[in-house]
């Protein structure tokens, strides 16, 4: 570089900075206007610092650029914090470089610079811009990572708040949901999952909150009956046996989770189907019976009487037939179809049960108790084992 070049560039430093600032305001919408806001002023100050450093580096090629790159890293971090892309900052740098190159070419013709001088000057400029652009990108990525981590922490706190018992105040949920950028739905459902779900299968819709590290992993699903939730069901199949709790208001997540875990336990014991996600709403009677399993077991002999005194081989078909008959609305034909036996076999078994129980199953007041007892007896296998 010619020895007089740095000093000559310094004479035009302020004019170059002023031109760059005007062009940035004209060409970059984010910094438009006479006073593009505090952040725009900060970018303009950065332009001045960058031009000054560039001129110094022409005179001192080994100048330490750490102060400048740290400045651009902070700019990148600010863009990420404000939820913007790097496009505006990158456009401002592009506009500045265009202004600088135009001025270099103009001065080269006016002052008779050699082609080599112009080439080295522009190469140095683009090397510096690449370096600070990389610093801005690093700052942006670092801040995005920190924001993502903080957002995940807030989502974790929100998830735990939604299943707290006693339920939290609606204001507490709304405040934490806003901080976690989670839209508060009208209702939620909790899904209980088996432990050790494969990591590759854990990709969930963005609104679903997951508790993978809980003793019984669970998901919080917003508006489970709403549109778009069908995308979740293939995911549940990949995660193994899953139990879907009842849909409840946002503050009642603990209730939904409690029943989902109860249903999962029964599915894992083989007492509820496990070839597809188990919905609590489809198994209310079974869940009610098993929730009172101790009481049902202790009172079964009182309700079912002589039926339990039969040998298991005789007790099992009678219990299944009576339960199916009651579930089919006292229709022997439908019960026979469901049991895959002849209608007359159903009627014979019903007469036998009437003889044993004195016709108790025909009394309207005791039918619900009887169905709960039979459901427990058949599903747990007590009907085919020694009493």
Coordinates of C-alpha atoms in Angstrom, one line a residue:
X1 CA 0.0 0.0 0.0
X2 CA 1.3 3.5 -0.7
X3 CA 2.5 5.1 2.5
X4 CA 0.3 8.2 2.2
X5 CA -2.9 6.0 1.7
X6 CA -4.0 5.7 5.3
X7 CA -3.7 9.4 6.0
X8 CA -5.6 10.3 2.9
X9 CA -8.4 7.8 3.8
X10 CA -8.6 9.4 7.3
X11 CA -9.3 12.8 5.8
X12 CA -12.5 11.4 4.2
X13 CA -13.5 9.1 7.1
X14 CA -16.5 11.2 8.4
X15 CA -17.8 11.8 4.9
X16 CA -17.6 8.1 4.1
X17 CA -19.5 7.2 7.4
X18 CA -22.2 9.9 6.7
X19 CA -22.7 8.5 3.2
X20 CA -23.0 4.9 4.5
X21 CA -25.5 6.0 7.2
X22 CA -27.7 7.7 4.6
X23 CA -27.6 4.7 2.3
X24 CA -28.4 2.3 5.1
X25 CA -31.5 4.4 6.1
X26 CA -32.6 4.5 2.5
X27 CA -32.0 0.9 1.6
X28 CA -32.6 -1.1 4.8
X29 CA -36.3 -0.7 6.0
X30 CA -35.4 -1.7 9.5
X31 CA -33.2 1.4 9.9
X32 CA -35.4 3.8 7.7
X33 CA -36.2 7.3 8.7
X34 CA -34.3 10.2 10.2
X35 CA -34.0 8.6 13.5
X36 CA -34.3 4.8 13.0
X37 CA -34.5 4.3 16.8
X38 CA -31.8 3.5 19.4
X39 CA -30.8 0.3 17.7
X40 CA -30.4 2.0 14.3
X41 CA -28.1 4.6 16.0
X42 CA -26.1 1.8 17.5
X43 CA -25.6 0.2 14.1
X44 CA -24.5 3.5 12.7
X45 CA -22.0 4.0 15.5
X46 CA -20.7 0.5 14.7
X47 CA -20.3 1.5 11.0
X48 CA -18.1 4.4 12.2
X49 CA -16.0 2.1 14.4
X50 CA -15.7 -0.4 11.5
X51 CA -14.5 2.2 9.0
X52 CA -12.0 3.7 11.5
X53 CA -10.6 0.2 12.3
X54 CA -10.3 -0.6 8.5
X55 CA -8.3 2.5 7.9
X56 CA -6.0 1.7 10.9
X57 CA -5.5 -1.8 9.6
X58 CA -4.3 -0.4 6.3
X59 CA -1.6 1.4 8.2
X60 CA -1.1 -1.5 10.7
X61 CA -2.0 -4.9 9.1
X62 CA -1.6 -6.7 12.4
X63 CA -4.1 -4.6 14.3
X64 CA -6.0 -6.5 16.9
X65 CA -9.7 -6.9 15.7
X66 CA -11.0 -8.5 18.9
X67 CA -12.7 -5.3 20.1
X68 CA -14.5 -5.0 16.8
X69 CA -15.5 -8.6 16.5
X70 CA -16.9 -8.6 20.0
X71 CA -19.0 -5.5 19.1
X72 CA -20.5 -7.5 16.1
X73 CA -21.1 -10.5 18.3
X74 CA -23.1 -8.3 20.7
X75 CA -25.0 -6.9 17.7
X76 CA -25.8 -10.5 16.6
X77 CA -27.0 -11.4 20.1
X78 CA -29.3 -8.3 20.2
X79 CA -30.9 -9.4 16.9
X80 CA -31.6 -12.8 18.3
X81 CA -33.0 -11.3 21.6
X82 CA -35.4 -9.1 19.6
X83 CA -36.6 -12.1 17.6
X84 CA -35.2 -10.7 14.3
X85 CA -33.2 -12.5 11.6
X86 CA -29.7 -11.4 10.7
X87 CA -30.9 -10.1 7.4
X88 CA -31.1 -6.4 8.4
X89 CA -27.6 -6.3 9.8
X90 CA -26.2 -8.2 6.8
X91 CA -28.0 -5.8 4.5
X92 CA -26.5 -2.8 6.4
X93 CA -23.0 -4.3 6.0
X94 CA -23.6 -5.0 2.2
X95 CA -24.7 -1.3 1.7
X96 CA -21.7 -0.1 3.6
X97 CA -19.3 -2.2 1.5
X98 CA -20.9 -0.9 -1.7
X99 CA -20.4 2.7 -0.6
X100 CA -16.8 2.0 0.3
X101 CA -16.0 0.4 -3.0
X102 CA -17.6 3.2 -5.0
X103 CA -15.4 5.7 -3.1
X104 CA -12.3 3.6 -3.6
X105 CA -12.9 3.5 -7.3
X106 CA -13.6 7.2 -7.5
X107 CA -10.4 8.0 -5.6
X108 CA -8.4 5.5 -7.6
X109 CA -9.3 7.4 -10.8
X110 CA -8.8 10.8 -9.2
X111 CA -5.5 10.1 -7.5
X112 CA -4.1 7.6 -10.0
X113 CA -3.9 4.5 -7.8
X114 CA -2.5 1.4 -9.4
X115 CA -4.8 -1.5 -10.1
X116 CA -2.9 -3.5 -7.5
X117 CA -3.5 -0.9 -4.8
X118 CA -7.2 -0.8 -5.5
X119 CA -7.4 -4.6 -5.6
X120 CA -5.6 -5.0 -2.3
X121 CA -7.7 -2.3 -0.7
X122 CA -11.0 -3.9 -1.7
X123 CA -9.7 -7.4 -0.8
X124 CA -8.8 -6.1 2.7
X125 CA -12.3 -4.6 3.0
X126 CA -14.1 -7.8 2.1
X127 CA -11.8 -9.9 4.4
X128 CA -12.7 -7.6 7.3
X129 CA -16.4 -7.7 6.5
X130 CA -16.3 -11.5 6.3
X131 CA -14.7 -11.6 9.7
X132 CA -17.2 -9.3 11.4
X133 CA -20.1 -11.0 9.7
X134 CA -18.9 -14.3 11.1
X135 CA -18.7 -12.7 14.5
X136 CA -22.3 -11.5 14.2
X137 CA -23.4 -14.9 13.2
X138 CA -21.6 -16.5 16.1
X139 CA -23.3 -14.1 18.6
X140 CA -26.6 -14.7 17.0
X141 CA -26.3 -18.5 17.2
X142 CA -25.0 -18.3 20.8
X143 CA -27.9 -16.1 21.9
X144 CA -30.4 -18.3 20.1
X145 CA -29.1 -21.3 22.0
X146 CA -29.4 -19.5 25.3
X147 CA -32.9 -18.4 24.4
X148 CA -33.9 -21.9 23.4
X149 CA -32.5 -23.3 26.7
X150 CA -34.3 -20.7 28.7
X151 CA -37.5 -21.3 26.8
X152 CA -37.2 -25.0 27.5
X153 CA -36.7 -24.3 31.2
X154 CA -39.8 -22.2 31.2
X155 CA -41.8 -24.9 29.3
X156 CA -40.6 -27.4 31.9
X157 CA -41.8 -25.2 34.7
X158 CA -45.1 -24.7 32.9
X159 CA -45.5 -28.4 32.4
X160 CA -45.1 -29.1 36.1
X161 CA -47.4 -26.3 37.0
X162 CA -50.2 -27.7 34.8
X163 CA -50.2 -31.0 36.7
X164 CA -49.8 -29.5 40.2
X165 CA -52.2 -30.5 42.9
X166 CA -53.9 -28.4 44.3
X167 CA -54.4 -26.6 41.0
X168 CA -52.5 -23.3 40.4
X169 CA -54.3 -20.0 39.9
X170 CA -55.2 -19.2 36.3
X171 CA -53.1 -16.0 36.5
X172 CA -50.0 -18.1 37.4
X173 CA -50.5 -20.3 34.4
X174 CA -51.1 -17.4 32.0
X175 CA -47.9 -15.6 33.2
X176 CA -45.7 -18.6 32.8
X177 CA -47.3 -19.6 29.5
X178 CA -46.6 -16.1 28.1
X179 CA -42.9 -16.3 29.2
X180 CA -42.7 -19.8 27.6
X181 CA -44.5 -18.6 24.4
X182 CA -47.2 -21.3 24.8
X183 CA -50.7 -20.4 23.9
X184 CA -53.1 -21.2 26.8
X185 CA -55.8 -23.6 25.4
X186 CA -59.3 -24.1 26.6
X187 CA -58.6 -27.6 27.7
X188 CA -55.8 -30.2 28.0
X189 CA -55.4 -33.9 28.2
X190 CA -52.5 -35.8 29.8
X191 CA -51.0 -38.9 28.2
X192 CA -49.1 -41.4 30.3
X193 CA -46.3 -43.3 28.6
X194 CA -44.1 -46.3 29.5
X195 CA -40.6 -45.6 30.7
X196 CA -37.7 -45.7 28.3
X197 CA -39.4 -44.3 25.2
X198 CA -36.9 -44.3 22.2
X199 CA -35.3 -40.9 21.7
X200 CA -35.9 -41.0 17.9
X201 CA -39.6 -41.3 18.5
X202 CA -39.8 -38.2 20.7
X203 CA -40.5 -35.6 17.9
X204 CA -43.8 -34.0 19.0
X205 CA -46.0 -31.2 17.7
X206 CA -44.7 -27.8 19.1
X207 CA -47.6 -27.2 21.5
X208 CA -47.1 -30.5 23.3
X209 CA -45.2 -30.3 26.6
X210 CA -43.3 -33.5 27.6
X211 CA -42.1 -34.9 30.9
X212 CA -39.7 -37.5 29.7
X213 CA -37.7 -37.8 33.0
X214 CA -40.7 -38.3 35.2
X215 CA -41.0 -41.8 36.9
X216 CA -44.0 -42.3 34.6
X217 CA -43.3 -40.1 31.5
X218 CA -46.2 -38.0 30.3
X219 CA -47.3 -35.5 27.7
X220 CA -49.5 -32.4 28.1
X221 CA -51.7 -32.0 25.0
X222 CA -53.5 -28.7 24.4
X223 CA -57.0 -28.9 23.0
X224 CA -56.9 -32.7 22.4
X225 CA -60.2 -32.7 20.6
X226 CA -59.2 -29.8 18.3
X227 CA -58.0 -29.8 14.7
X228 CA -54.6 -31.1 13.8
X229 CA -54.2 -33.4 16.8
X230 CA -54.5 -36.5 14.6
X231 CA -50.7 -35.9 13.9
X232 CA -50.0 -37.0 17.5
X233 CA -51.5 -40.5 17.3
X234 CA -48.8 -42.0 15.0
X235 CA -46.2 -40.6 17.5
X236 CA -47.9 -42.4 20.4
X237 CA -47.8 -45.7 18.6
X238 CA -44.0 -45.3 18.2
X239 CA -43.7 -44.6 21.9
X240 CA -45.3 -47.9 23.0
X241 CA -48.3 -48.4 25.2
X242 CA -49.9 -45.0 25.9
X243 CA -52.9 -44.0 28.0
X244 CA -54.9 -40.8 27.3
X245 CA -56.5 -39.2 30.3
X246 CA -59.8 -37.4 30.2
X247 CA -60.0 -33.9 28.6
X248 CA -60.1 -31.4 31.4
X249 CA -59.9 -27.6 31.9
X250 CA -56.4 -26.2 32.0
X251 CA -56.2 -26.1 35.8
X252 CA -57.2 -29.7 36.2
X253 CA -54.2 -31.5 34.6
X254 CA -53.5 -33.5 37.8
X255 CA -56.9 -35.2 37.4
X256 CA -56.3 -36.2 33.8
X257 CA -52.7 -37.4 34.6
X258 CA -53.9 -39.5 37.6
X259 CA -56.5 -41.4 35.5
X260 CA -54.1 -41.7 32.5
X261 CA -51.5 -43.4 34.8
X262 CA -54.2 -45.7 36.2
X263 CA -55.2 -46.7 32.7
X264 CA -51.6 -47.3 31.7
X265 CA -51.1 -49.6 34.8
X266 CA -54.1 -51.6 33.8
X267 CA -53.0 -51.8 30.2
X268 CA -49.5 -53.0 31.3
X269 CA -51.2 -55.7 33.4
X270 CA -53.1 -56.8 30.4
X271 CA -56.5 -55.7 31.8
X272 CA -57.1 -53.1 29.1
X273 CA -56.2 -53.3 25.4
X274 CA -52.6 -52.3 24.6
X275 CA -52.5 -52.6 20.8
X276 CA -53.5 -48.9 20.4
X277 CA -53.5 -45.8 22.7
X278 CA -56.0 -46.4 25.5
X279 CA -58.5 -43.7 26.0
X280 CA -59.9 -43.4 29.6
X281 CA -63.2 -42.1 28.2
X282 CA -63.6 -45.6 26.5
X283 CA -63.1 -47.6 29.7
X284 CA -64.9 -45.7 32.4
X285 CA -66.5 -48.8 34.0
X286 CA -63.3 -50.7 34.1
X287 CA -61.4 -47.8 35.6
X288 CA -64.1 -47.2 38.2
X289 CA -64.0 -50.9 39.2
X290 CA -60.2 -51.1 39.4
X291 CA -60.0 -47.8 41.3
X292 CA -62.1 -49.5 44.0
X293 CA -60.4 -52.9 43.5
X294 CA -59.9 -53.6 47.2
X295 CA -63.6 -52.8 48.0
X296 CA -64.8 -54.8 45.0
X297 CA -62.7 -57.8 46.0
X298 CA -63.9 -57.7 49.6
X299 CA -67.6 -57.5 48.7
X300 CA -67.7 -59.8 45.7
X301 CA -68.9 -62.8 47.7
X302 CA -71.8 -60.7 49.1
X303 CA -72.9 -59.5 45.7
X304 CA -72.3 -62.5 43.5
X305 CA -73.1 -65.1 46.2
X306 CA -73.2 -68.8 45.1
X307 CA -71.7 -68.0 41.7
X308 CA -68.3 -67.7 43.2
X309 CA -68.6 -71.1 44.9
X310 CA -68.6 -72.9 41.6
X311 CA -65.4 -74.5 40.2
X312 CA -63.4 -72.0 38.0
X313 CA -64.2 -74.0 34.8
X314 CA -68.0 -73.4 35.4
X315 CA -67.7 -70.0 37.0
X316 CA -65.8 -68.3 34.1
X317 CA -68.3 -68.9 31.3
X318 CA -71.3 -67.9 33.5
X319 CA -69.6 -64.7 34.6
X320 CA -68.6 -63.7 31.0
X321 CA -72.1 -64.5 29.7
X322 CA -73.9 -62.5 32.4
X323 CA -71.5 -59.5 31.9
X324 CA -71.9 -59.6 28.1
X325 CA -75.7 -60.0 28.4
X326 CA -76.0 -56.9 30.7
X327 CA -73.6 -54.9 28.4
X328 CA -75.8 -55.8 25.4
X329 CA -78.9 -54.4 27.0
X330 CA -80.4 -57.8 28.1
X331 CA -80.4 -58.9 24.4
X332 CA -79.4 -62.6 24.3
X333 CA -79.1 -62.6 20.5
X334 CA -76.5 -59.9 20.5
X335 CA -74.7 -61.4 23.5
X336 CA -74.5 -64.7 21.7
X337 CA -72.9 -63.1 18.6
X338 CA -70.4 -61.3 20.7
X339 CA -69.5 -64.5 22.7
X340 CA -69.5 -66.6 19.5
X341 CA -71.9 -69.2 21.0
X342 CA -75.5 -70.2 20.3
X343 CA -78.3 -68.1 21.5
X344 CA -79.8 -71.1 23.4
X345 CA -76.5 -71.5 25.2
X346 CA -76.8 -67.9 26.5
X347 CA -80.3 -68.5 27.7
X348 CA -79.4 -71.7 29.4
X349 CA -76.5 -70.0 31.3
X350 CA -78.8 -67.1 32.3
X351 CA -81.3 -69.6 33.7
X352 CA -78.5 -71.3 35.7
X353 CA -77.4 -67.9 37.0
X354 CA -80.9 -67.1 38.0
X355 CA -81.1 -70.4 40.0
X356 CA -77.8 -69.6 41.7
X357 CA -78.5 -66.0 42.6
X358 CA -82.2 -66.0 43.0
X359 CA -82.6 -63.7 40.1
X360 CA -80.7 -60.8 41.6
X361 CA -79.2 -59.7 38.3
X362 CA -82.7 -58.8 37.1
X363 CA -83.2 -56.2 39.9
X364 CA -82.7 -52.6 38.4
X365 CA -81.2 -51.2 41.6
X366 CA -78.3 -53.6 41.7
X367 CA -77.3 -53.8 38.1
X368 CA -74.6 -51.2 38.2
X369 CA -72.9 -52.8 41.2
X370 CA -73.3 -56.2 39.6
X371 CA -71.7 -55.1 36.3
X372 CA -68.8 -53.5 38.1
X373 CA -68.2 -56.7 40.1
X374 CA -68.4 -58.9 36.9
X375 CA -66.1 -56.6 35.0
X376 CA -63.5 -56.8 37.8
X377 CA -64.0 -60.6 38.1
X378 CA -63.6 -61.3 34.4
X379 CA -60.9 -58.8 33.6
X380 CA -58.6 -59.8 36.5
X381 CA -59.0 -63.5 35.7
X382 CA -60.6 -64.2 39.2
X383 CA -63.4 -66.0 37.4
X384 CA -61.2 -68.7 36.1
X385 CA -59.1 -69.2 39.2
X386 CA -59.9 -70.7 42.6
X387 CA -61.8 -68.2 44.6

